CSV table of C-alpha atoms and ligand atoms in Angstrom, one decimal:
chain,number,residue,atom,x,y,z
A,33,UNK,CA,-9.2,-2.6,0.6
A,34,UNK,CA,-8.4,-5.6,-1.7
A,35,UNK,CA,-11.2,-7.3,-2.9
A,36,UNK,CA,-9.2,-9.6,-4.8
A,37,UNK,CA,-9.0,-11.5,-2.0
A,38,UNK,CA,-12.5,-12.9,-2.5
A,39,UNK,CA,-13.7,-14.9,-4.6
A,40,UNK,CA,-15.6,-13.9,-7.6
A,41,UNK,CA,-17.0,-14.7,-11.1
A,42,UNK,CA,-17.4,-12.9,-13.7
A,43,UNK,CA,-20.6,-11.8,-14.9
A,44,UNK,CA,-21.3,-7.7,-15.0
A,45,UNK,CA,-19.9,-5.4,-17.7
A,46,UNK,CA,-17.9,-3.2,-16.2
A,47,UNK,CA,-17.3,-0.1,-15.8
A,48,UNK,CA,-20.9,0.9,-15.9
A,49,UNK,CA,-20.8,4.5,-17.8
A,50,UNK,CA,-21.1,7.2,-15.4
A,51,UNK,CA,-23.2,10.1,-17.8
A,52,UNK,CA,-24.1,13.0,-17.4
A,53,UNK,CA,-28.0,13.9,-18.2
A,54,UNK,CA,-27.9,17.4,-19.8
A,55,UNK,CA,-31.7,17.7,-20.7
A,56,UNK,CA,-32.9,16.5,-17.0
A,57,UNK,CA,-30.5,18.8,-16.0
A,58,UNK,CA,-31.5,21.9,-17.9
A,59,UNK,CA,-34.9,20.9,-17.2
A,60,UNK,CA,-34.4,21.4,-13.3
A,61,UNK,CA,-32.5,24.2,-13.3
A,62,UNK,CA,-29.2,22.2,-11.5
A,63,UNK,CA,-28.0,20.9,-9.8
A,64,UNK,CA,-25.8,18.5,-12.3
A,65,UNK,CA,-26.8,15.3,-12.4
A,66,UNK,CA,-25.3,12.5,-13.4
A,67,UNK,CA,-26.2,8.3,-14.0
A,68,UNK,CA,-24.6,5.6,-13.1
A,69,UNK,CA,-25.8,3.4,-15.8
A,70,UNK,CA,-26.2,0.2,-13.4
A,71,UNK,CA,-29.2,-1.2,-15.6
A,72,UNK,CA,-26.6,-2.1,-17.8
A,73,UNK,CA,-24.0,-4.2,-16.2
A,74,UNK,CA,-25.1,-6.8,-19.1
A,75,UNK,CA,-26.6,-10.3,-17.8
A,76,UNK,CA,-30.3,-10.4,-18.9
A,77,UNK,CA,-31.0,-7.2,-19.0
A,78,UNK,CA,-28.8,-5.8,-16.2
A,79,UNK,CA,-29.4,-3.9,-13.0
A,80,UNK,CA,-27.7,-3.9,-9.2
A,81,UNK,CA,-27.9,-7.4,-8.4
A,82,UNK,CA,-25.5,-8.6,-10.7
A,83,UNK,CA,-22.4,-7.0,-9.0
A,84,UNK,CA,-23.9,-8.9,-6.1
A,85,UNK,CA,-23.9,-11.7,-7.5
A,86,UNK,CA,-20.2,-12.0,-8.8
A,87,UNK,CA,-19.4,-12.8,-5.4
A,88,UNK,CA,-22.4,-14.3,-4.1
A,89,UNK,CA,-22.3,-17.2,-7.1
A,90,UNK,CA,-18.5,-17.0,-6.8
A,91,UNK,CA,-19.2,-18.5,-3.3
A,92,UNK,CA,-22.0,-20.5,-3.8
A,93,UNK,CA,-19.4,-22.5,-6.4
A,94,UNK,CA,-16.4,-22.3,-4.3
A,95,UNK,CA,-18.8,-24.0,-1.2
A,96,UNK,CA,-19.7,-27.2,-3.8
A,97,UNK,CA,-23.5,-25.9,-4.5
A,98,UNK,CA,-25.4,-27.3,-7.3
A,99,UNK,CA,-28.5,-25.1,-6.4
A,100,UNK,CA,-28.9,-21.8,-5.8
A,101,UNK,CA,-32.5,-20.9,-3.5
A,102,UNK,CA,-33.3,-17.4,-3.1
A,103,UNK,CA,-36.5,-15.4,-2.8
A,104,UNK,CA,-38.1,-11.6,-3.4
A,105,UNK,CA,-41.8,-10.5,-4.8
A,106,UNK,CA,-43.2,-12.2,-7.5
A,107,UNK,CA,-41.4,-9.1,-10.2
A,108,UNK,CA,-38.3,-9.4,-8.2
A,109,UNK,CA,-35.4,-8.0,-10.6
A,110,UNK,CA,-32.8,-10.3,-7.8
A,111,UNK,CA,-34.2,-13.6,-8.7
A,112,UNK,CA,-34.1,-12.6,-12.5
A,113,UNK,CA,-30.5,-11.9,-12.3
A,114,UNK,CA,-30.5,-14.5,-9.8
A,115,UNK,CA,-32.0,-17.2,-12.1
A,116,UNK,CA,-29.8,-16.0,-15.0
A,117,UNK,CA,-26.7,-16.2,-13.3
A,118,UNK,CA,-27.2,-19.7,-12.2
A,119,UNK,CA,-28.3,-20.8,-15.6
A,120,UNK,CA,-25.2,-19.5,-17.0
A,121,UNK,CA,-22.9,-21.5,-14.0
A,122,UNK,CA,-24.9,-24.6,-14.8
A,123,UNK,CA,-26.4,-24.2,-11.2
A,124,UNK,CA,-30.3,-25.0,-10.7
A,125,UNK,CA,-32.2,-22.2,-9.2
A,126,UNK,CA,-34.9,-22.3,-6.9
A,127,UNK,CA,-37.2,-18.9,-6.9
A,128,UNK,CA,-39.6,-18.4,-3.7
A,129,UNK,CA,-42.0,-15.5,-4.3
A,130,UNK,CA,-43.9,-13.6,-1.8
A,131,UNK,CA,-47.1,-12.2,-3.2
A,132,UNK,CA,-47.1,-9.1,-1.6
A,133,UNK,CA,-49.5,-7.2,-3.9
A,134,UNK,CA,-53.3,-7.4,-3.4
A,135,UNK,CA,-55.5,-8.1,-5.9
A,136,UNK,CA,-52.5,-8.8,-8.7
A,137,UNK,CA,-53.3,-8.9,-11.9
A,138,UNK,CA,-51.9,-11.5,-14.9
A,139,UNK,CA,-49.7,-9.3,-16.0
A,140,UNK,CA,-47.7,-8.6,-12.7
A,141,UNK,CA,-48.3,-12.6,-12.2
A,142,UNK,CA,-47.1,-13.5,-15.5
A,143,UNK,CA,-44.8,-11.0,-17.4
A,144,UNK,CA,-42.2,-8.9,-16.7
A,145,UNK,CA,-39.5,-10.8,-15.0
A,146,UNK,CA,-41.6,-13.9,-14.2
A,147,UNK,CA,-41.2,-14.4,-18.0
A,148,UNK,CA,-37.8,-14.5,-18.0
A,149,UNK,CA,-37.1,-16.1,-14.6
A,150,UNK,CA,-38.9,-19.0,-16.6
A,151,UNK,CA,-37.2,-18.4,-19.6
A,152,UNK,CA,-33.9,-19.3,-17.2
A,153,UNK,CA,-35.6,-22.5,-16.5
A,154,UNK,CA,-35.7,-21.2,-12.7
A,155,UNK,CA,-37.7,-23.7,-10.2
A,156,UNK,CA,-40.9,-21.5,-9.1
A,157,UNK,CA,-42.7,-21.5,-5.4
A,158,UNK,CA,-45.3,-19.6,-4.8
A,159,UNK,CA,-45.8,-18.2,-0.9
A,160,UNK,CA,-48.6,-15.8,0.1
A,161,UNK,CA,-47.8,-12.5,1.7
A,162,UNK,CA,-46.4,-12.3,5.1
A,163,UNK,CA,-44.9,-15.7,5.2
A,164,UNK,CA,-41.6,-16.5,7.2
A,165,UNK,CA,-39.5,-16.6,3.7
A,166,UNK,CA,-36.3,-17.0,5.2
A,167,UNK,CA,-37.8,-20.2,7.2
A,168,UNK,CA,-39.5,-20.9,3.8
A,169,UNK,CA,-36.1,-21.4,2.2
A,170,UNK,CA,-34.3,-23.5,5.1
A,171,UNK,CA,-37.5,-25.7,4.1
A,172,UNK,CA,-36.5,-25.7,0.5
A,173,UNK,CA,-32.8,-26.0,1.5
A,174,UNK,CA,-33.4,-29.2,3.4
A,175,UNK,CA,-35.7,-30.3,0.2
A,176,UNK,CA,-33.0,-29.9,-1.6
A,177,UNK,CA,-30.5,-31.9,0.2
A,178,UNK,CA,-32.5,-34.8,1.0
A,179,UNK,CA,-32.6,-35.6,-2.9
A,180,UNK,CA,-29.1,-35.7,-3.2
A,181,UNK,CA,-28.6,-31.9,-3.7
A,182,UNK,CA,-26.2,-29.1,-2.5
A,183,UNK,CA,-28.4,-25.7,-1.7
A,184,UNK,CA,-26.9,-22.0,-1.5
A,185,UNK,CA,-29.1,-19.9,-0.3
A,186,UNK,CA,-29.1,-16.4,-1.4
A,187,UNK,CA,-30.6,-13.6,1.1
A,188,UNK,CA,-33.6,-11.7,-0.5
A,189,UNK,CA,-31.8,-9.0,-2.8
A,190,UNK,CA,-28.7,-10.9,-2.3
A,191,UNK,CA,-28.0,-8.6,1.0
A,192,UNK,CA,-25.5,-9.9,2.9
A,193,UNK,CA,-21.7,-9.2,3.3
A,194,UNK,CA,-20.7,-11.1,0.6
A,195,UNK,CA,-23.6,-9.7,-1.7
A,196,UNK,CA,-22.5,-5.7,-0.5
A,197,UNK,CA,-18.7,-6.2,-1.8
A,198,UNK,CA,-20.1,-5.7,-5.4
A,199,UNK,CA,-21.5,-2.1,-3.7
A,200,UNK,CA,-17.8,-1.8,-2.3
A,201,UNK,CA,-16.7,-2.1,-5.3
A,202,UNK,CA,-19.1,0.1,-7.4
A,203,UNK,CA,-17.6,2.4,-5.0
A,204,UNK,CA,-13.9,2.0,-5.9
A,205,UNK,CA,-15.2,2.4,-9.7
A,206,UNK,CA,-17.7,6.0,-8.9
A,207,UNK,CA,-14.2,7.5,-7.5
A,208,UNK,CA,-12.1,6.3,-10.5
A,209,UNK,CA,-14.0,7.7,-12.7
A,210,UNK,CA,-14.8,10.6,-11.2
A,211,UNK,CA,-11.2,11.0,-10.7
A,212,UNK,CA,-10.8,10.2,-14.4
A,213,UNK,CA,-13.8,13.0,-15.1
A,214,UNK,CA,-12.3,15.9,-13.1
A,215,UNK,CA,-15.5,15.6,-11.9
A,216,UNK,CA,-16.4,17.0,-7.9
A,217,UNK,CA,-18.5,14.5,-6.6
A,218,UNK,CA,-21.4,16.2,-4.0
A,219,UNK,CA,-23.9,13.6,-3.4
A,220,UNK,CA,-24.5,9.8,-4.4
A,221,UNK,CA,-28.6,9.1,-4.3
A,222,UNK,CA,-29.8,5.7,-5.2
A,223,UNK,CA,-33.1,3.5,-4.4
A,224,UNK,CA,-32.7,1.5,-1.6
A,225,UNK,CA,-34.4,-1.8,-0.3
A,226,UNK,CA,-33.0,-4.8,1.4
A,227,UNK,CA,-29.9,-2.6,2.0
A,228,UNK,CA,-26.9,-4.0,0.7
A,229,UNK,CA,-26.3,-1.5,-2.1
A,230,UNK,CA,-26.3,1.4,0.1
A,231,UNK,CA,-24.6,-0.6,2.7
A,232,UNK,CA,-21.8,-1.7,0.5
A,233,UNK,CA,-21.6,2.0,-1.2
A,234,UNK,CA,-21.0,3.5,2.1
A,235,UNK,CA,-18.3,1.5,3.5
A,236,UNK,CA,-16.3,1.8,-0.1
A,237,UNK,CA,-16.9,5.6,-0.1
A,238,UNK,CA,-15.6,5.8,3.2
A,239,UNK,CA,-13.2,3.7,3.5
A,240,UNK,CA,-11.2,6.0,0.7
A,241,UNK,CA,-12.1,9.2,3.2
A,242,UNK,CA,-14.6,9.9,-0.3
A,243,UNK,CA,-16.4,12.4,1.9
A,244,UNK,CA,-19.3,12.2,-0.6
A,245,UNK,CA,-22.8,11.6,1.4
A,246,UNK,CA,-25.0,9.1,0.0
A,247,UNK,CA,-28.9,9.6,0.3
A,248,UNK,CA,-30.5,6.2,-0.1
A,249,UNK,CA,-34.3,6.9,-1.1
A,250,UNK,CA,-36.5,4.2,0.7
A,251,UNK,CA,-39.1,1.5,-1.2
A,252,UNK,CA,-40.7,-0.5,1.8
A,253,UNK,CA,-39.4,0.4,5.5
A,254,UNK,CA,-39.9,3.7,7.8
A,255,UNK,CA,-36.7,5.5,8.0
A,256,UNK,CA,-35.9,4.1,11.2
A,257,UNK,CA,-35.9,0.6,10.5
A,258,UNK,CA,-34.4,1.2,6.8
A,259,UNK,CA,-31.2,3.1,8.5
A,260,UNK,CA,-30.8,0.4,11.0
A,261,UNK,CA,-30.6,-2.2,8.5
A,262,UNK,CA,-28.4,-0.7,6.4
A,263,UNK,CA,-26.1,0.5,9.1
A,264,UNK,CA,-26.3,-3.1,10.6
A,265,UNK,CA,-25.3,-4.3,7.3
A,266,UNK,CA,-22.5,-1.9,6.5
A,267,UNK,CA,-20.3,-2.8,9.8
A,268,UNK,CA,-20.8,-6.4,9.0
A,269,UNK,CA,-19.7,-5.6,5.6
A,270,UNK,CA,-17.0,-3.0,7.0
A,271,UNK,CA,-15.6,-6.0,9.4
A,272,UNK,CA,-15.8,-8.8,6.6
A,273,UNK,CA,-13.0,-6.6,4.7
A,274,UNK,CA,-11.0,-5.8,7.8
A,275,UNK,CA,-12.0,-2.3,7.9
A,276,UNK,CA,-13.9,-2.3,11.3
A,277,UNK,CA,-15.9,1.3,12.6
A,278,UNK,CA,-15.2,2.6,8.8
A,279,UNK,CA,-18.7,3.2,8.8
A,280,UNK,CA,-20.7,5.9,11.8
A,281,UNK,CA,-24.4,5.5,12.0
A,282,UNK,CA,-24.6,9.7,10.8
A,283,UNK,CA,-23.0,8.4,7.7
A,284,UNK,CA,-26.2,6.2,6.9
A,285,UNK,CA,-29.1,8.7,5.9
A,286,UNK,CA,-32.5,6.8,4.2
A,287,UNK,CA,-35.6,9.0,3.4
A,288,UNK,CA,-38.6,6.9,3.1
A,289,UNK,CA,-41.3,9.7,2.4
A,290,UNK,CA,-41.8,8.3,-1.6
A,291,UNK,CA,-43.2,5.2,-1.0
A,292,UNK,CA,-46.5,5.9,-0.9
A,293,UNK,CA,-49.1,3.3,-0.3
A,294,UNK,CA,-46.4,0.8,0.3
A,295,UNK,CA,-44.2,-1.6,-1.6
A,296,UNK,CA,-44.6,-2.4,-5.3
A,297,UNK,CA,-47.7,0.2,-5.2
A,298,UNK,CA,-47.1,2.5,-8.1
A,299,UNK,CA,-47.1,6.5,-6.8
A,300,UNK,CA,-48.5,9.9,-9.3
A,301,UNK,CA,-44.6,11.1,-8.9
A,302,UNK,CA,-43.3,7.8,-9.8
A,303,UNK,CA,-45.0,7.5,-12.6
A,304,UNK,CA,-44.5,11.4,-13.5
A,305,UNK,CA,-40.3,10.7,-13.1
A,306,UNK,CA,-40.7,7.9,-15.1
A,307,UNK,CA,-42.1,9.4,-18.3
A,308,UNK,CA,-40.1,12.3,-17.5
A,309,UNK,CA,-36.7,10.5,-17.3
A,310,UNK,CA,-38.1,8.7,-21.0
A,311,UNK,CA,-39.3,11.5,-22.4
A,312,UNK,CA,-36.4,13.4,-21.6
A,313,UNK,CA,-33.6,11.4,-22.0
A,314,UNK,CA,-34.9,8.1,-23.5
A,315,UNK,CA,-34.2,6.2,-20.3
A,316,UNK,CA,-35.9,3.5,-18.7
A,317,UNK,CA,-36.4,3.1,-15.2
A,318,UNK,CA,-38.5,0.9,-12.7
A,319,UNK,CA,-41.7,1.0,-11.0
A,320,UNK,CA,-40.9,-0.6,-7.5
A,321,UNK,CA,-37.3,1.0,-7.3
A,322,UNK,CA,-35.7,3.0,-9.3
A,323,UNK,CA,-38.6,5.1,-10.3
A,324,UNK,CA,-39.5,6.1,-6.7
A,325,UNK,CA,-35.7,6.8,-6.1
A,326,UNK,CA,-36.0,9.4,-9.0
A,327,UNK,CA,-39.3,10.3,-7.8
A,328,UNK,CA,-37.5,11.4,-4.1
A,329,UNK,CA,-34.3,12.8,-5.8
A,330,UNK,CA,-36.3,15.4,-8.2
A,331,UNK,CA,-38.9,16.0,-5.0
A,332,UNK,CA,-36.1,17.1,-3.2
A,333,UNK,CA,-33.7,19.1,-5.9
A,334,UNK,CA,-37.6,21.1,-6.3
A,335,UNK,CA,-37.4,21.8,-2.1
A,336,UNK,CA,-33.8,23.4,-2.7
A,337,UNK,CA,-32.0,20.0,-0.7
A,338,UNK,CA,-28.9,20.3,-3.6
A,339,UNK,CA,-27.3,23.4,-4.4
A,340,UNK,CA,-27.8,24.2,-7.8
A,341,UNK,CA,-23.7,23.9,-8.7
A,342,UNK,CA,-23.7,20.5,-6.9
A,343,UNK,CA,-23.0,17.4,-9.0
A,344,UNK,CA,-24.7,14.6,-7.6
A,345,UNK,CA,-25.3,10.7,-9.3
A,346,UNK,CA,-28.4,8.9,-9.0
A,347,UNK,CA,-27.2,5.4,-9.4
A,348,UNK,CA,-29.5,3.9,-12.0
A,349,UNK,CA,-30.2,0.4,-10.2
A,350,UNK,CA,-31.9,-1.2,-13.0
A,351,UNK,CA,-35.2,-3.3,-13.2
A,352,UNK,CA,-37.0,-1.8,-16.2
A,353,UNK,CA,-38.0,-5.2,-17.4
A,354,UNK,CA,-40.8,-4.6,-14.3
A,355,UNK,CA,-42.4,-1.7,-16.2
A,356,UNK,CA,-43.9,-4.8,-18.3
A,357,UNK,CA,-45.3,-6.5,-15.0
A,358,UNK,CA,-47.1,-2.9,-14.2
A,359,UNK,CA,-47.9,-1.7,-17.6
A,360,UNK,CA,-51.7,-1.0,-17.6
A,361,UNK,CA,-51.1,1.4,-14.3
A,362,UNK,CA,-48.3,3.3,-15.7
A,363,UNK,CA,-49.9,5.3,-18.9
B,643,PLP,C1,-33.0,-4.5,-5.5
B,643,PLP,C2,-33.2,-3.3,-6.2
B,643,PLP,C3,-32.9,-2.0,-5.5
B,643,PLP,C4,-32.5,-1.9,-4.1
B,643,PLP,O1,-31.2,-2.5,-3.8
B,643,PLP,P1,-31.0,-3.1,-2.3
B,643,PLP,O2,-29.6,-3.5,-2.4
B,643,PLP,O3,-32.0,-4.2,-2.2
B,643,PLP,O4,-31.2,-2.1,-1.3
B,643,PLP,C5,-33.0,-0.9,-6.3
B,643,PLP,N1,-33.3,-0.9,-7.5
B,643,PLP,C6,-33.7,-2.0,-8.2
B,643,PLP,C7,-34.1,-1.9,-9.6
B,643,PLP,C8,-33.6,-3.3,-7.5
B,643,PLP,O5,-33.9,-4.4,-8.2
């Protein structure tokens, strides 16, 4: 598996630190668990996109864009890193946002990451909920192009083939260090949404016969749909490095049960994790991703789904500048 065969810029610090969290840990009772510190791979204030993004941007350039058009909910963490990445390549960006939230108020409207997508001189559309985005951007795209401009557009959450390599690769760098750790890796458990972290992970950890399972804990979808996705998206991803049928659908495993009232909607456990994992270890996590992923995982070490010697990584996807979006519903 040579992903130096694609095309890639440089924007993530890397290696991510891989931690151990000794006070959750003692807290729970085991198993050990470990972070992937993903909220700090370093361009405006980090998270899982950016890893995407080395090879998304790296192809957007190599394919003569000038603008980049992608799209997510209005406190999307993507287009942040999205717009961030572009400003930094001299690309314009072009940020479509689907108001999925009823009722939102001006700080989910306004702060948060809508600060800094502005702050990155990002273009900003507004589109009410349930609209056609991926239509919506073909419509930019061809806006675009008939001023004289050459669009890239980026898939919501920069899912796509090319977006899952930088989960292939995050893969290569769990085992190395794990290797370099002496650590026995059990379980991998993560937040997932438009699927291309969990997709890439998967095909990396088994392509290098990793054996380690990896329990992605679900944000919008019912189980069904979210496995499908992501095991849709993993064989694509599986054939676009020349490692076809790497992936079997049993090796794709979702669990959806933590996202409450539906996406972006803060939950009681979310918000418990959250000032647990702060309180506890002076971490910051999310409230649309990463929170409810920690919300799942700690639900389920509680029901006895780890053994309590088992050493499993949460992978920390980022996106803490949301808690500023959703602050009066969090304390
Ligand atoms: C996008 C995102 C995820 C989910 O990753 P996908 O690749 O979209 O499944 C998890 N956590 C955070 C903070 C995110 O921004």
């Amino acid at each position: 598996m040579l992903l130096s065969r694609f095309p890639r810029v440089h924007l993530a610090h890397r290696n991510t630190p891989l931690e151990l969290l000794p006070r959750l840990t003692k807290h729970m009772g085991g198993p050990n668990i470990y972070v992937k510190r993903d909220d700090c791979t370093g361009l405006a204030s980090g998270g899982n996109k950016t890893r995407k993004l080395e090879f998304l941007m790296a192809d957007a350039l190599q394919r003569g864009a000038d603008t980049v058009i992608t799209q997510g909910a209005v406190q999307s963490n993507h287009a942040r890193q999205t717009a961030a990445a572009a400003a930094k390549l001299g690309l314009k960006c072009e940020l479509l946002f689907e108001n999925r939230i009823v009722d939102p108020d001006s700080d989910y409207l306004e702060s948060g990451n809508v600060f800094l997508d502005h702050l990155f001189n990002a273009n900003i559309r507004d589109y009410p909920g349930a609209t056609d985005m991926n239509a919506a951007m073909e419509t930019v795209a061809a806006e675009v192009r008939k001023s004289g401009g050459r669009p890239y557009v980026i898939p919501g959450g920069g899912s796509n083939p090319v977006g899952a390599l930088g989960y292939v690769d995050c893969a290569l760098e769990i085992i190395t260090q794990a290797n370099e750790m002496q650590l026995k890796l059990d379980h991998v458990v993560h937040a997932t949404g438009s699927a291309g972290t969990q997709a890439g992970l998967v095909v990396g950890l088994q392509a290098m016969s990793s054996n380690i399972p990896v329990l992605g804990i679900g944000v919008n979808a019912p189980r069904s749909v979210q496995e499908e996705r992501v095991f849709l998206l993993a064989q694509e991803t599986a054939a676009f490095i020349g490692a076809e049928g790497v992936v079997d659908r049993e090796d794709v495993v979702a669990n959806c049960d933590y996202i409450g009232e539906g996406y972006g909607i803060p939950t009681q456990a979310m918000r418990e994790a959250l000032l647990l994992l702060a309180r506890l270890e002076g971490l910051l996590f999310d409230p649309v991703y990463s929170g409810k992923g920690l919300a799942g995982m700690l639900d389920l070490i509680g029901k006895g789904h780890f053994s309590k010697d088992d050493n499993i990584v949460f992978i920390h996807t980022g996106g803490s500048v949301g808690l500023f979006g959703y602050y009066k519903q969090l304390l």
